[in-house]
């Protein structure tokens, strides 16, 4: 009987890839170190060098999720040129698309962040959401938004997360989700603009 190899390539990243596949296909509850090892083609003991237990694997997946979210939002924000409303719209659309595509991962990310108030997960989350916070702060300084940045966050985050939840639950048409996000964002910005 052939034994499976201990390691091939970058095992940590391979395990996280397989874990993400499982979470996307069957949810967080279906995730186990043994199954991820089997999917990666390594022995069931191999993952323990990188992830001593299931929670460590979940934390690693959540941290990677925040890193991916940051990269996604940075790409949407672009280089800072162009009309403010258009840049904010792109970032909002990117967040909703991420949240719909990876709803189970996003839920895991938020749950893991609560368990890690001062650790690397919290730092990764702060960096991801800093993209949007910096954009909102820019709008405040440039006179595009009234009130404190926290006020804009209190309006926009529930709006975007709610749209993603409705779309993910099949209660919102997703054929042109970007247009729906843009319409909702324009309505919110009207209320946030200085009078």
PDB file of N, CA, C and O in Angstrom, residues 22-23 26-32 35 54 58 104 108:
ATOM      1  N   UNK A  22     -13.725  23.553   0.140  1.00  0.00           N
ATOM      2  CA  UNK A  22     -14.702  22.878   1.006  1.00  0.00           C
ATOM      3  C   UNK A  22     -15.716  23.866   1.552  1.00  0.00           C
ATOM      4  O   UNK A  22     -16.926  23.609   1.541  1.00  0.00           O
ATOM      5  N   UNK A  23     -15.241  25.006   2.032  1.00  0.00           N
ATOM      6  CA  UNK A  23     -16.146  26.018   2.590  1.00  0.00           C
ATOM      7  C   UNK A  23     -17.106  26.523   1.522  1.00  0.00           C
ATOM      8  O   UNK A  23     -18.301  26.681   1.780  1.00  0.00           O
ATOM      9  N   UNK A  26     -19.451  23.221   0.653  1.00  0.00           N
ATOM     10  CA  UNK A  26     -20.273  22.554   1.671  1.00  0.00           C
ATOM     11  C   UNK A  26     -20.373  23.299   2.986  1.00  0.00           C
ATOM     12  O   UNK A  26     -21.019  22.829   3.911  1.00  0.00           O
ATOM     13  N   UNK A  27     -19.698  24.435   3.112  1.00  0.00           N
ATOM     14  CA  UNK A  27     -19.790  25.217   4.338  1.00  0.00           C
ATOM     15  C   UNK A  27     -18.702  24.889   5.342  1.00  0.00           C
ATOM     16  O   UNK A  27     -17.990  23.888   5.224  1.00  0.00           O
ATOM     17  N   UNK A  28     -18.596  25.750   6.341  1.00  0.00           N
ATOM     18  CA  UNK A  28     -17.549  25.638   7.353  1.00  0.00           C
ATOM     19  C   UNK A  28     -17.684  24.353   8.164  1.00  0.00           C
ATOM     20  O   UNK A  28     -16.691  23.726   8.521  1.00  0.00           O
ATOM     21  N   UNK A  29     -18.916  23.943   8.454  1.00  0.00           N
ATOM     22  CA  UNK A  29     -19.130  22.753   9.295  1.00  0.00           C
ATOM     23  C   UNK A  29     -18.514  21.503   8.682  1.00  0.00           C
ATOM     24  O   UNK A  29     -18.132  20.575   9.404  1.00  0.00           O
ATOM     25  N   UNK A  30     -18.376  21.455   7.363  1.00  0.00           N
ATOM     26  CA  UNK A  30     -17.841  20.270   6.686  1.00  0.00           C
ATOM     27  C   UNK A  30     -16.310  20.221   6.680  1.00  0.00           C
ATOM     28  O   UNK A  30     -15.724  19.228   6.263  1.00  0.00           O
ATOM     29  N   UNK A  31     -15.671  21.265   7.165  1.00  0.00           N
ATOM     30  CA  UNK A  31     -14.218  21.367   7.079  1.00  0.00           C
ATOM     31  C   UNK A  31     -13.529  20.556   8.177  1.00  0.00           C
ATOM     32  O   UNK A  31     -13.854  20.678   9.351  1.00  0.00           O
ATOM     33  N   UNK A  32     -12.580  19.713   7.778  1.00  0.00           N
ATOM     34  CA  UNK A  32     -11.764  18.968   8.741  1.00  0.00           C
ATOM     35  C   UNK A  32     -10.338  18.887   8.214  1.00  0.00           C
ATOM     36  O   UNK A  32     -10.108  18.908   7.006  1.00  0.00           O
ATOM     37  N   UNK A  35      -9.852  15.729   5.996  1.00  0.00           N
ATOM     38  CA  UNK A  35     -10.386  15.841   4.640  1.00  0.00           C
ATOM     39  C   UNK A  35      -9.527  16.760   3.784  1.00  0.00           C
ATOM     40  O   UNK A  35      -9.262  16.473   2.613  1.00  0.00           O
ATOM     41  N   UNK A  54      -8.067  22.225  13.995  1.00  0.00           N
ATOM     42  CA  UNK A  54      -9.058  22.752  13.055  1.00  0.00           C
ATOM     43  C   UNK A  54      -9.218  24.261  13.198  1.00  0.00           C
ATOM     44  O   UNK A  54      -9.347  24.974  12.207  1.00  0.00           O
ATOM     45  N   UNK A  58      -9.067  27.225  10.425  1.00  0.00           N
ATOM     46  CA  UNK A  58     -10.125  28.230  10.233  1.00  0.00           C
ATOM     47  C   UNK A  58      -9.554  29.640  10.337  1.00  0.00           C
ATOM     48  O   UNK A  58      -9.898  30.517   9.536  1.00  0.00           O
ATOM     49  N   UNK A 104     -19.982  32.185   2.856  1.00  0.00           N
ATOM     50  CA  UNK A 104     -19.577  31.352   3.996  1.00  0.00           C
ATOM     51  C   UNK A 104     -18.205  31.772   4.511  1.00  0.00           C
ATOM     52  O   UNK A 104     -17.966  31.795   5.726  1.00  0.00           O
ATOM     53  N   UNK A 108     -17.226  33.294   8.239  1.00  0.00           N
ATOM     54  CA  UNK A 108     -16.101  32.774   9.006  1.00  0.00           C
ATOM     55  C   UNK A 108     -15.133  33.896   9.378  1.00  0.00           C
ATOM     56  O   UNK A 108     -14.647  33.961  10.516  1.00  0.00           O
TER      57      UNK A 108
END
